[in-house]
mmCIF file of C-alpha atoms and ligand atoms in Angstrom:
data_model
loop_
_atom_site.group_PDB
_atom_site.id
_atom_site.type_symbol
_atom_site.label_atom_id
_atom_site.label_comp_id
_atom_site.label_asym_id
_atom_site.label_seq_id
_atom_site.Cartn_x
_atom_site.Cartn_y
_atom_site.Cartn_z
ATOM 1 C CA MET V 24 22.739 7.337 13.170
ATOM 2 C CA ILE V 25 22.900 4.155 11.084
ATOM 3 C CA PRO V 26 26.552 3.834 10.022
ATOM 4 C CA HIS V 27 27.459 3.042 6.434
ATOM 5 C CA VAL V 28 30.164 0.568 7.531
ATOM 6 C CA LYS V 29 30.420 -1.458 10.718
ATOM 7 C CA VAL V 30 33.199 -3.942 11.411
ATOM 8 C CA GLN V 31 32.156 -7.069 13.280
ATOM 9 C CA LEU V 32 34.830 -8.704 15.416
ATOM 10 C CA GLY V 33 34.158 -11.198 18.196
ATOM 11 C CA LYS V 34 35.812 -13.065 21.016
ATOM 12 C CA GLU V 35 37.166 -15.605 18.502
ATOM 13 C CA GLU V 36 39.323 -12.946 16.826
ATOM 14 C CA GLU V 37 40.366 -11.535 20.220
ATOM 15 C CA ASP V 38 41.452 -14.917 21.550
ATOM 16 C CA ARG V 39 43.485 -15.722 18.471
ATOM 17 C CA VAL V 40 45.252 -12.365 18.495
ATOM 18 C CA ILE V 41 46.168 -12.745 22.172
ATOM 19 C CA GLU V 42 47.475 -16.209 21.399
ATOM 20 C CA VAL V 43 49.741 -14.772 18.703
ATOM 21 C CA LEU V 44 50.957 -11.982 20.988
ATOM 22 C CA ARG V 45 51.850 -14.502 23.680
ATOM 23 C CA SER V 46 53.612 -16.747 21.180
ATOM 24 C CA GLY V 47 55.960 -13.950 20.149
ATOM 25 C CA MET V 48 55.580 -15.004 16.478
ATOM 26 C CA LEU V 49 54.337 -11.627 15.331
ATOM 27 C CA ALA V 50 55.541 -11.512 11.723
ATOM 28 C CA ALA V 51 55.864 -14.827 9.884
ATOM 29 C CA GLY V 52 54.058 -17.665 11.612
ATOM 30 C CA SER V 53 51.851 -20.687 11.299
ATOM 31 C CA TYR V 54 48.600 -18.697 11.009
ATOM 32 C CA VAL V 55 49.771 -17.066 7.804
ATOM 33 C CA GLN V 56 50.145 -20.442 6.173
ATOM 34 C CA GLU V 57 46.927 -21.699 7.718
ATOM 35 C CA PHE V 58 45.041 -18.680 6.372
ATOM 36 C CA GLU V 59 46.532 -19.219 2.897
ATOM 37 C CA ASP V 60 45.581 -22.893 3.008
ATOM 38 C CA GLU V 61 42.020 -22.245 4.175
ATOM 39 C CA PHE V 62 41.458 -19.435 1.707
ATOM 40 C CA LYS V 63 42.700 -21.398 -1.297
ATOM 41 C CA ARG V 64 40.807 -24.499 -0.134
ATOM 42 C CA CYS V 65 37.464 -22.708 -0.040
ATOM 43 C CA HIS V 66 38.177 -21.456 -3.577
ATOM 44 C CA ASP V 67 39.403 -24.780 -4.893
ATOM 45 C CA SER V 68 42.517 -22.940 -5.986
ATOM 46 C CA GLN V 69 46.028 -24.397 -6.234
ATOM 47 C CA TYR V 70 47.946 -21.598 -4.541
ATOM 48 C CA GLY V 71 47.231 -18.832 -2.060
ATOM 49 C CA ILE V 72 49.804 -16.205 -1.117
ATOM 50 C CA ALA V 73 48.959 -13.840 1.733
ATOM 51 C CA THR V 74 50.057 -10.228 1.290
ATOM 52 C CA SER V 75 49.963 -6.966 3.220
ATOM 53 C CA SER V 76 47.004 -5.641 1.157
ATOM 54 C CA ALA V 77 45.150 -6.077 -2.111
ATOM 55 C CA THR V 78 47.122 -3.148 -3.506
ATOM 56 C CA THR V 79 50.394 -5.013 -2.976
ATOM 57 C CA ALA V 80 48.800 -8.267 -4.169
ATOM 58 C CA LEU V 81 47.759 -6.633 -7.440
ATOM 59 C CA HIS V 82 51.172 -5.049 -7.872
ATOM 60 C CA VAL V 83 53.057 -8.347 -7.548
ATOM 61 C CA ILE V 84 50.560 -10.144 -9.768
ATOM 62 C CA VAL V 85 51.161 -7.646 -12.560
ATOM 63 C CA GLU V 86 54.926 -7.838 -12.042
ATOM 64 C CA ALA V 87 54.964 -11.644 -11.861
ATOM 65 C CA MET V 88 53.175 -11.764 -15.233
ATOM 66 C CA GLY V 89 56.262 -10.123 -16.686
ATOM 67 C CA ILE V 90 54.397 -6.872 -17.315
ATOM 68 C CA GLY V 91 56.420 -3.688 -16.898
ATOM 69 C CA ALA V 92 57.711 -0.530 -18.551
ATOM 70 C CA GLY V 93 56.297 0.020 -22.050
ATOM 71 C CA ASP V 94 53.435 -2.445 -21.538
ATOM 72 C CA LYS V 95 49.740 -1.654 -21.467
ATOM 73 C CA VAL V 96 47.054 -3.194 -19.288
ATOM 74 C CA ILE V 97 43.353 -2.625 -19.908
ATOM 75 C CA THR V 98 40.982 -2.062 -17.005
ATOM 76 C CA THR V 99 37.769 -0.354 -15.942
ATOM 77 C CA PRO V 100 37.766 3.401 -15.260
ATOM 78 C CA TYR V 101 35.348 2.767 -12.417
ATOM 79 C CA SER V 102 37.035 1.217 -9.392
ATOM 80 C CA PHE V 103 39.037 2.075 -6.323
ATOM 81 C CA ILE V 104 42.319 3.693 -7.400
ATOM 82 C CA ALA V 105 44.417 0.698 -6.270
ATOM 83 C CA THR V 106 43.309 -1.257 -9.359
ATOM 84 C CA SER V 107 44.995 1.066 -11.818
ATOM 85 C CA ASN V 108 47.778 2.107 -9.433
ATOM 86 C CA ALA V 109 48.965 -1.523 -9.457
ATOM 87 C CA ILE V 110 49.539 -1.218 -13.208
ATOM 88 C CA LEU V 111 51.508 1.994 -12.688
ATOM 89 C CA HIS V 112 53.465 0.544 -9.743
ATOM 90 C CA ALA V 113 54.670 -2.199 -12.072
ATOM 91 C CA GLY V 114 55.834 0.467 -14.545
ATOM 92 C CA ALA V 115 53.104 -0.249 -17.117
ATOM 93 C CA THR V 116 50.369 2.024 -18.486
ATOM 94 C CA PRO V 117 46.645 1.613 -17.795
ATOM 95 C CA VAL V 118 44.172 1.789 -20.668
ATOM 96 C CA PHE V 119 40.585 2.381 -19.600
ATOM 97 C CA ALA V 120 37.553 0.751 -21.220
ATOM 98 C CA ASP V 121 34.105 1.994 -20.206
ATOM 99 C CA ILE V 122 31.666 0.126 -17.976
ATOM 100 C CA ASP V 123 28.364 -1.560 -18.690
ATOM 101 C CA PRO V 124 25.381 0.608 -17.684
ATOM 102 C CA VAL V 125 23.599 -2.320 -16.002
ATOM 103 C CA THR V 126 26.346 -4.146 -14.086
ATOM 104 C CA TYR V 127 28.705 -1.142 -13.636
ATOM 105 C CA ASN V 128 31.533 -3.567 -14.481
ATOM 106 C CA LEU V 129 33.933 -3.548 -17.443
ATOM 107 C CA SER V 130 31.881 -3.652 -20.645
ATOM 108 C CA PRO V 131 32.906 -6.468 -23.023
ATOM 109 C CA THR V 132 32.066 -4.228 -25.991
ATOM 110 C CA ALA V 133 34.280 -1.459 -24.648
ATOM 111 C CA LEU V 134 37.020 -4.006 -23.945
ATOM 112 C CA GLU V 135 36.878 -5.190 -27.549
ATOM 113 C CA ARG V 136 37.231 -1.604 -28.742
ATOM 114 C CA ALA V 137 40.162 -0.973 -26.370
ATOM 115 C CA VAL V 138 41.933 -4.087 -27.702
ATOM 116 C CA LYS V 139 41.494 -2.787 -31.271
ATOM 117 C CA ASP V 140 42.930 0.591 -30.265
ATOM 118 C CA HIS V 141 45.752 -0.964 -28.228
ATOM 119 C CA PRO V 142 46.547 -4.328 -29.845
ATOM 120 C CA GLU V 143 49.819 -4.483 -27.909
ATOM 121 C CA ALA V 144 48.014 -4.661 -24.529
ATOM 122 C CA LYS V 145 49.240 -7.579 -22.449
ATOM 123 C CA ALA V 146 46.522 -8.052 -19.856
ATOM 124 C CA VAL V 147 43.166 -6.964 -18.535
ATOM 125 C CA ILE V 148 42.321 -6.402 -14.871
ATOM 126 C CA VAL V 149 38.680 -7.183 -14.257
ATOM 127 C CA VAL V 150 37.042 -5.797 -11.102
ATOM 128 C CA HIS V 151 33.968 -7.448 -9.598
ATOM 129 C CA LEU V 152 32.704 -4.098 -8.399
ATOM 130 C CA PHE V 153 30.463 -3.818 -5.324
ATOM 131 C CA GLY V 154 30.461 -7.656 -5.086
ATOM 132 C CA LEU V 155 28.905 -8.331 -8.502
ATOM 133 C CA PRO V 156 30.906 -10.606 -10.831
ATOM 134 C CA ALA V 157 31.776 -9.066 -14.200
ATOM 135 C CA ASP V 158 30.712 -10.564 -17.568
ATOM 136 C CA MET V 159 33.461 -13.155 -17.390
ATOM 137 C CA ASP V 160 32.542 -15.470 -20.289
ATOM 138 C CA GLU V 161 32.490 -12.598 -22.774
ATOM 139 C CA ILE V 162 35.655 -11.073 -21.297
ATOM 140 C CA LEU V 163 37.537 -14.392 -21.262
ATOM 141 C CA GLU V 164 36.558 -15.011 -24.871
ATOM 142 C CA ILE V 165 37.853 -11.614 -26.004
ATOM 143 C CA ALA V 166 41.000 -12.122 -23.904
ATOM 144 C CA ASN V 167 41.683 -15.576 -25.364
ATOM 145 C CA LYS V 168 41.207 -14.318 -28.897
ATOM 146 C CA ASN V 169 43.642 -11.482 -28.296
ATOM 147 C CA ASN V 170 46.256 -13.101 -26.086
ATOM 148 C CA LEU V 171 45.398 -11.028 -23.045
ATOM 149 C CA LEU V 172 46.092 -12.325 -19.559
ATOM 150 C CA VAL V 173 43.069 -11.952 -17.294
ATOM 151 C CA LEU V 174 43.629 -10.773 -13.718
ATOM 152 C CA GLU V 175 40.768 -10.457 -11.252
ATOM 153 C CA ASP V 176 40.455 -7.746 -8.627
ATOM 154 C CA CYS V 177 38.208 -9.462 -6.070
ATOM 155 C CA ALA V 178 38.750 -6.899 -3.310
ATOM 156 C CA GLN V 179 34.989 -6.368 -3.035
ATOM 157 C CA ALA V 180 33.770 -9.827 -3.966
ATOM 158 C CA HIS V 181 34.784 -12.528 -1.449
ATOM 159 C CA GLY V 182 32.508 -15.494 -2.098
ATOM 160 C CA ALA V 183 30.760 -14.006 -5.147
ATOM 161 C CA MET V 184 29.949 -16.492 -7.906
ATOM 162 C CA TYR V 185 29.698 -16.369 -11.673
ATOM 163 C CA ARG V 186 27.750 -19.200 -13.338
ATOM 164 C CA GLY V 187 28.486 -21.560 -10.449
ATOM 165 C CA LYS V 188 32.163 -20.629 -10.027
ATOM 166 C CA LYS V 189 33.701 -18.492 -7.317
ATOM 167 C CA VAL V 190 35.337 -15.298 -8.481
ATOM 168 C CA GLY V 191 39.091 -15.390 -8.048
ATOM 169 C CA THR V 192 39.354 -18.665 -9.964
ATOM 170 C CA LEU V 193 38.277 -17.430 -13.389
ATOM 171 C CA GLY V 194 41.419 -15.651 -14.584
ATOM 172 C CA ARG V 195 45.148 -16.334 -14.368
ATOM 173 C CA ALA V 196 45.471 -14.821 -10.905
ATOM 174 C CA SER V 197 43.324 -12.828 -8.504
ATOM 175 C CA ALA V 198 43.669 -10.438 -5.568
ATOM 176 C CA PHE V 199 41.493 -10.109 -2.462
ATOM 177 C CA SER V 200 41.476 -7.421 0.242
ATOM 178 C CA PHE V 201 40.903 -7.706 3.969
ATOM 179 C CA TYR V 202 40.619 -4.000 4.709
ATOM 180 C CA PRO V 203 38.013 -3.302 7.455
ATOM 181 C CA SER V 204 35.230 -2.166 5.119
ATOM 182 C CA LYS V 205 35.411 -5.334 2.961
ATOM 183 C CA ASN V 206 33.222 -8.426 3.283
ATOM 184 C CA ILE V 207 35.775 -9.889 5.734
ATOM 185 C CA THR V 208 38.764 -8.196 7.349
ATOM 186 C CA CYS V 209 42.202 -8.711 8.886
ATOM 187 C CA GLY V 210 42.767 -5.020 9.654
ATOM 188 C CA GLU V 211 44.963 -4.698 6.593
ATOM 189 C CA GLY V 212 45.739 -7.644 4.370
ATOM 190 C CA GLY V 213 45.443 -9.265 0.985
ATOM 191 C CA MET V 214 45.592 -12.597 -0.798
ATOM 192 C CA VAL V 215 46.652 -13.793 -4.229
ATOM 193 C CA LEU V 216 45.060 -16.887 -5.715
ATOM 194 C CA THR V 217 46.415 -18.665 -8.781
ATOM 195 C CA ASP V 218 46.654 -22.131 -10.292
ATOM 196 C CA ASP V 219 49.874 -21.262 -12.103
ATOM 197 C CA PRO V 220 52.991 -22.632 -10.326
ATOM 198 C CA VAL V 221 55.344 -20.237 -12.134
ATOM 199 C CA ILE V 222 53.340 -17.190 -11.071
ATOM 200 C CA GLU V 223 53.046 -18.555 -7.554
ATOM 201 C CA GLU V 224 56.775 -19.008 -7.175
ATOM 202 C CA LYS V 225 57.557 -15.517 -8.496
ATOM 203 C CA ILE V 226 55.012 -13.915 -6.202
ATOM 204 C CA ARG V 227 56.276 -15.796 -3.127
ATOM 205 C CA ILE V 228 59.754 -14.458 -3.818
ATOM 206 C CA LEU V 229 58.638 -10.928 -4.731
ATOM 207 C CA VAL V 230 56.591 -10.399 -1.554
ATOM 208 C CA ASN V 231 59.498 -11.565 0.598
ATOM 209 C CA GLN V 232 62.327 -9.209 -0.459
ATOM 210 C CA GLY V 233 63.141 -11.201 -3.583
ATOM 211 C CA GLN V 234 64.636 -14.036 -1.565
ATOM 212 C CA ARG V 235 64.041 -17.758 -1.538
ATOM 213 C CA ARG V 236 66.968 -18.349 0.778
ATOM 214 C CA ARG V 237 67.585 -15.822 3.522
ATOM 215 C CA TYR V 238 69.860 -12.933 2.451
ATOM 216 C CA TYR V 239 70.253 -14.257 -1.109
ATOM 217 C CA HIS V 240 68.128 -11.927 -3.219
ATOM 218 C CA GLU V 241 67.436 -13.110 -6.742
ATOM 219 C CA MET V 242 64.979 -10.301 -7.514
ATOM 220 C CA VAL V 243 64.456 -6.746 -6.326
ATOM 221 C CA GLY V 244 61.512 -7.630 -4.149
ATOM 222 C CA TYR V 245 59.318 -6.007 -1.548
ATOM 223 C CA ASN V 246 58.182 -6.521 1.994
ATOM 224 C CA TYR V 247 54.550 -7.252 1.152
ATOM 225 C CA ARG V 248 54.128 -10.034 3.722
ATOM 226 C CA MET V 249 51.081 -10.548 5.885
ATOM 227 C CA THR V 250 51.747 -10.757 9.635
ATOM 228 C CA ASN V 251 50.726 -13.636 11.888
ATOM 229 C CA ILE V 252 48.505 -11.231 13.850
ATOM 230 C CA HIS V 253 46.549 -10.265 10.768
ATOM 231 C CA ALA V 254 46.316 -13.871 9.595
ATOM 232 C CA ALA V 255 44.899 -14.918 12.984
ATOM 233 C CA ILE V 256 42.075 -12.394 12.560
ATOM 234 C CA GLY V 257 41.549 -13.469 8.956
ATOM 235 C CA LEU V 258 41.219 -17.133 9.868
ATOM 236 C CA GLU V 259 38.348 -16.393 12.240
ATOM 237 C CA GLN V 260 36.722 -13.969 9.815
ATOM 238 C CA LEU V 261 36.866 -16.497 6.989
ATOM 239 C CA LYS V 262 34.697 -18.881 9.033
ATOM 240 C CA LYS V 263 32.032 -16.156 9.149
ATOM 241 C CA LEU V 264 32.202 -15.125 5.484
ATOM 242 C CA ASP V 265 29.200 -17.137 4.285
ATOM 243 C CA LEU V 266 27.084 -15.888 7.177
ATOM 244 C CA TYR V 267 28.097 -12.270 6.591
ATOM 245 C CA ASN V 268 27.456 -12.545 2.852
ATOM 246 C CA GLN V 269 24.069 -14.143 3.488
ATOM 247 C CA LYS V 270 23.131 -11.212 5.689
ATOM 248 C CA ARG V 271 24.297 -8.718 3.046
ATOM 249 C CA ILE V 272 22.248 -10.566 0.418
ATOM 250 C CA GLU V 273 19.151 -10.540 2.687
ATOM 251 C CA ASN V 274 19.534 -6.819 3.328
ATOM 252 C CA ALA V 275 19.889 -6.203 -0.417
ATOM 253 C CA LYS V 276 16.833 -8.331 -1.154
ATOM 254 C CA PHE V 277 14.832 -6.293 1.344
ATOM 255 C CA TYR V 278 15.889 -3.104 -0.437
ATOM 256 C CA ASP V 279 15.143 -4.656 -3.856
ATOM 257 C CA ASP V 280 11.648 -5.574 -2.705
ATOM 258 C CA HIS V 281 10.775 -2.460 -0.726
ATOM 259 C CA ILE V 282 12.540 0.617 -2.045
ATOM 260 C CA VAL V 283 10.051 2.172 -4.452
ATOM 261 C CA ASN V 284 10.838 5.689 -5.543
ATOM 262 C CA PRO V 285 10.931 6.979 -9.123
ATOM 263 C CA CYS V 286 13.897 9.249 -8.228
ATOM 264 C CA ILE V 287 16.002 6.263 -7.171
ATOM 265 C CA GLN V 288 17.464 3.554 -9.401
ATOM 266 C CA LYS V 289 18.402 0.317 -7.597
ATOM 267 C CA PRO V 290 21.326 -1.942 -8.542
ATOM 268 C CA VAL V 291 20.700 -4.952 -10.789
ATOM 269 C CA SER V 292 22.010 -8.469 -10.238
ATOM 270 C CA PRO V 293 21.833 -10.815 -13.261
ATOM 271 C CA SER V 294 20.403 -14.209 -12.276
ATOM 272 C CA ASP V 295 23.499 -16.187 -13.347
ATOM 273 C CA ARG V 296 25.593 -14.543 -10.580
ATOM 274 C CA LYS V 297 25.828 -14.455 -6.825
ATOM 275 C CA HIS V 298 26.206 -10.797 -5.869
ATOM 276 C CA VAL V 299 27.723 -10.415 -2.373
ATOM 277 C CA TYR V 300 26.839 -6.725 -1.973
ATOM 278 C CA HIS V 301 30.038 -5.193 -0.734
ATOM 279 C CA GLN V 302 28.022 -2.087 -1.552
ATOM 280 C CA TYR V 303 24.382 -1.455 -2.386
ATOM 281 C CA THR V 304 24.756 1.466 -4.722
ATOM 282 C CA LEU V 305 21.845 3.615 -5.869
ATOM 283 C CA LYS V 306 21.722 5.993 -8.817
ATOM 284 C CA VAL V 307 20.019 9.349 -8.327
ATOM 285 C CA THR V 308 19.896 12.402 -10.563
ATOM 286 C CA ASN V 309 20.378 14.939 -7.782
ATOM 287 C CA ARG V 310 22.943 13.350 -5.508
ATOM 288 C CA ASP V 311 23.623 16.421 -3.367
ATOM 289 C CA ALA V 312 19.955 16.648 -2.483
ATOM 290 C CA LEU V 313 19.750 12.972 -1.530
ATOM 291 C CA THR V 314 22.909 12.992 0.579
ATOM 292 C CA ALA V 315 21.741 16.125 2.450
ATOM 293 C CA TYR V 316 18.442 14.333 3.074
ATOM 294 C CA LEU V 317 20.246 11.190 4.319
ATOM 295 C CA ASP V 318 22.406 13.351 6.608
ATOM 296 C CA ALA V 319 19.293 14.995 8.010
ATOM 297 C CA ASN V 320 17.737 11.571 8.637
ATOM 298 C CA GLY V 321 20.761 9.974 10.304
ATOM 299 C CA ILE V 322 21.592 7.482 7.580
ATOM 300 C CA GLY V 323 25.222 6.921 6.696
ATOM 301 C CA TYR V 324 26.229 6.606 3.044
ATOM 302 C CA GLY V 325 29.306 6.432 0.826
ATOM 303 C CA ILE V 326 30.140 7.840 -2.610
ATOM 304 C CA HIS V 327 31.769 5.063 -4.610
ATOM 305 C CA TYR V 328 33.303 6.795 -6.492
ATOM 306 C CA PRO V 329 33.050 10.544 -7.057
ATOM 307 C CA LEU V 330 35.772 10.641 -9.725
ATOM 308 C CA ILE V 331 36.634 8.004 -12.330
ATOM 309 C CA MET V 332 40.244 6.839 -12.199
ATOM 310 C CA PRO V 333 41.513 8.488 -15.421
ATOM 311 C CA ALA V 334 40.130 11.830 -14.157
ATOM 312 C CA GLN V 335 42.118 11.702 -10.912
ATOM 313 C CA PRO V 336 44.581 14.594 -10.506
ATOM 314 C CA ALA V 337 47.407 12.088 -9.966
ATOM 315 C CA TYR V 338 46.818 10.758 -13.496
ATOM 316 C CA LYS V 339 46.744 14.106 -15.304
ATOM 317 C CA ASP V 340 50.010 13.522 -17.182
ATOM 318 C CA ILE V 341 49.199 10.009 -18.391
ATOM 319 C CA ALA V 342 48.375 10.100 -22.112
ATOM 320 C CA THR V 343 45.867 7.234 -21.962
ATOM 321 C CA CYS V 344 43.866 9.185 -19.377
ATOM 322 C CA SER V 345 42.599 11.788 -21.798
ATOM 323 C CA GLY V 346 39.340 10.693 -23.295
ATOM 324 C CA THR V 347 35.762 10.156 -22.226
ATOM 325 C CA TRP V 348 34.083 7.245 -20.526
ATOM 326 C CA PRO V 349 30.474 8.458 -20.561
ATOM 327 C CA VAL V 350 28.847 5.549 -18.711
ATOM 328 C CA ALA V 351 31.390 5.643 -15.892
ATOM 329 C CA GLU V 352 31.303 9.445 -15.698
ATOM 330 C CA ASP V 353 27.523 9.424 -15.403
ATOM 331 C CA LEU V 354 27.637 6.867 -12.587
ATOM 332 C CA ALA V 355 30.339 8.851 -10.766
ATOM 333 C CA ASN V 356 27.958 11.822 -10.720
ATOM 334 C CA CYS V 357 24.895 9.887 -9.581
ATOM 335 C CA CYS V 358 26.028 7.087 -7.225
ATOM 336 C CA VAL V 359 25.219 6.796 -3.525
ATOM 337 C CA SER V 360 25.905 3.643 -1.504
ATOM 338 C CA ILE V 361 23.585 2.967 1.432
ATOM 339 C CA PRO V 362 24.360 0.715 4.425
ATOM 340 C CA VAL V 363 24.070 -3.011 3.560
ATOM 341 C CA HIS V 364 26.553 -4.491 6.077
ATOM 342 C CA PRO V 365 25.726 -7.565 8.164
ATOM 343 C CA ALA V 366 25.388 -5.642 11.453
ATOM 344 C CA LEU V 367 22.171 -3.916 10.311
ATOM 345 C CA SER V 368 19.034 -4.866 12.216
ATOM 346 C CA GLN V 369 15.592 -5.350 10.683
ATOM 347 C CA SER V 370 14.601 -2.029 12.191
ATOM 348 C CA ASP V 371 17.626 -0.366 10.526
ATOM 349 C CA VAL V 372 16.738 -1.619 7.051
ATOM 350 C CA THR V 373 13.071 -0.781 7.584
ATOM 351 C CA THR V 374 14.029 2.766 8.597
ATOM 352 C CA ILE V 375 16.286 3.124 5.567
ATOM 353 C CA VAL V 376 13.496 1.972 3.229
ATOM 354 C CA GLU V 377 10.966 4.349 4.804
ATOM 355 C CA VAL V 378 13.335 7.284 4.605
ATOM 356 C CA LEU V 379 14.172 6.559 0.950
ATOM 357 C CA ASN V 380 10.558 6.024 -0.030
ATOM 358 C CA HIS V 381 9.633 9.410 1.430
ATOM 359 C CA TYR V 382 12.372 11.198 -0.511
ATOM 360 C CA ARG V 383 11.061 13.619 -3.117
HETATM 361 C C1 LIG P 25 39.808 -1.961 -1.412
HETATM 362 C C2 LIG P 25 40.137 -2.204 -2.822
HETATM 363 C C3 LIG P 25 41.460 -2.412 -3.246
HETATM 364 C C4 LIG P 25 42.638 -2.231 -2.350
HETATM 365 O O1 LIG P 25 42.602 -3.031 -1.222
HETATM 366 P P1 LIG P 25 43.638 -2.763 -0.037
HETATM 367 O O2 LIG P 25 43.635 -4.060 0.700
HETATM 368 O O3 LIG P 25 43.060 -1.636 0.763
HETATM 369 O O4 LIG P 25 44.938 -2.442 -0.621
HETATM 370 C C5 LIG P 25 41.668 -2.724 -4.574
HETATM 371 N N1 LIG P 25 40.663 -2.798 -5.443
HETATM 372 C C6 LIG P 25 39.388 -2.589 -5.083
HETATM 373 C C7 LIG P 25 38.311 -2.719 -6.102
HETATM 374 C C8 LIG P 25 39.083 -2.267 -3.762
HETATM 375 O O5 LIG P 25 37.823 -2.044 -3.408
#
């Protein structure tokens, strides 16, 4: 069985974790700050704030922007649920604009239409889905024209680049995830990047129970802090990010070059971007048949995602969730992600190609 996801942790992570355990500094600690510093440094960003997850990072970003009850935030219908939940957690309402059929990311044309329909919208959350940067120049232009704040959900795109710039530095603030399936992991964890000192200060306070000074709470905050244990793992993982991404890119290139099957549509990566292949997602007309075939041939896969966000049962009472998003709905019915993680061997990827090429 070739697994769809495989976490790679080495002696470096082990040693650091043991060091933290022996130090007794389990919660706050020097590794949290070191991880923030390293992460922001490799992004050339002014501020990095470590959080307990990308979900909590996104939530405090939205809140720190002053967005809350009665406000609208535009986003893609095609992402992990945390993207739009963050809007709801902050008390605001998500508005969904359809995706582009080539990149599977937020379509600038659909964004423009959503802004016309909801001129009061305050922000847009862009997701760099599967590791592919969204059409940022077009999106930033529409956002600037319409006074929309741009937030980036980079949970699947550590190290991805758009026209020479790393994602996470293109909007007002960004969120990263270190969940085990992501390009690097801490176990659970997240990071906010921003160049805005006002946002940074608010987020620092919000993630730490609304306090600047211990037991003096100036806001109703949260415990969204990262622990020293998680940061220790993250620091070691960050050193391996480029290597891991390179391996993902090589695996994807092998699939690009060798998967040839008229029933299978491969993902596309525009040449002005560095795609870091959090997922390598195929489109097939008869997904049930392909997944049964993959099961029979011992190849792991994932369905990202079977249901678009506005169609989730949890969203059934939200007025902005009635409508159609045909491009996203079509992808939700046809997508299958195959293993692309850095632990795959040459024989694994060769097997996967052979199996897919024999599929009828
Ligand atoms: C994983 C993911 C999140 C949430 O990350 P957590 O760290 O698990 O909270 C948010 N957005 C996207 C696009 C994701 O893939």
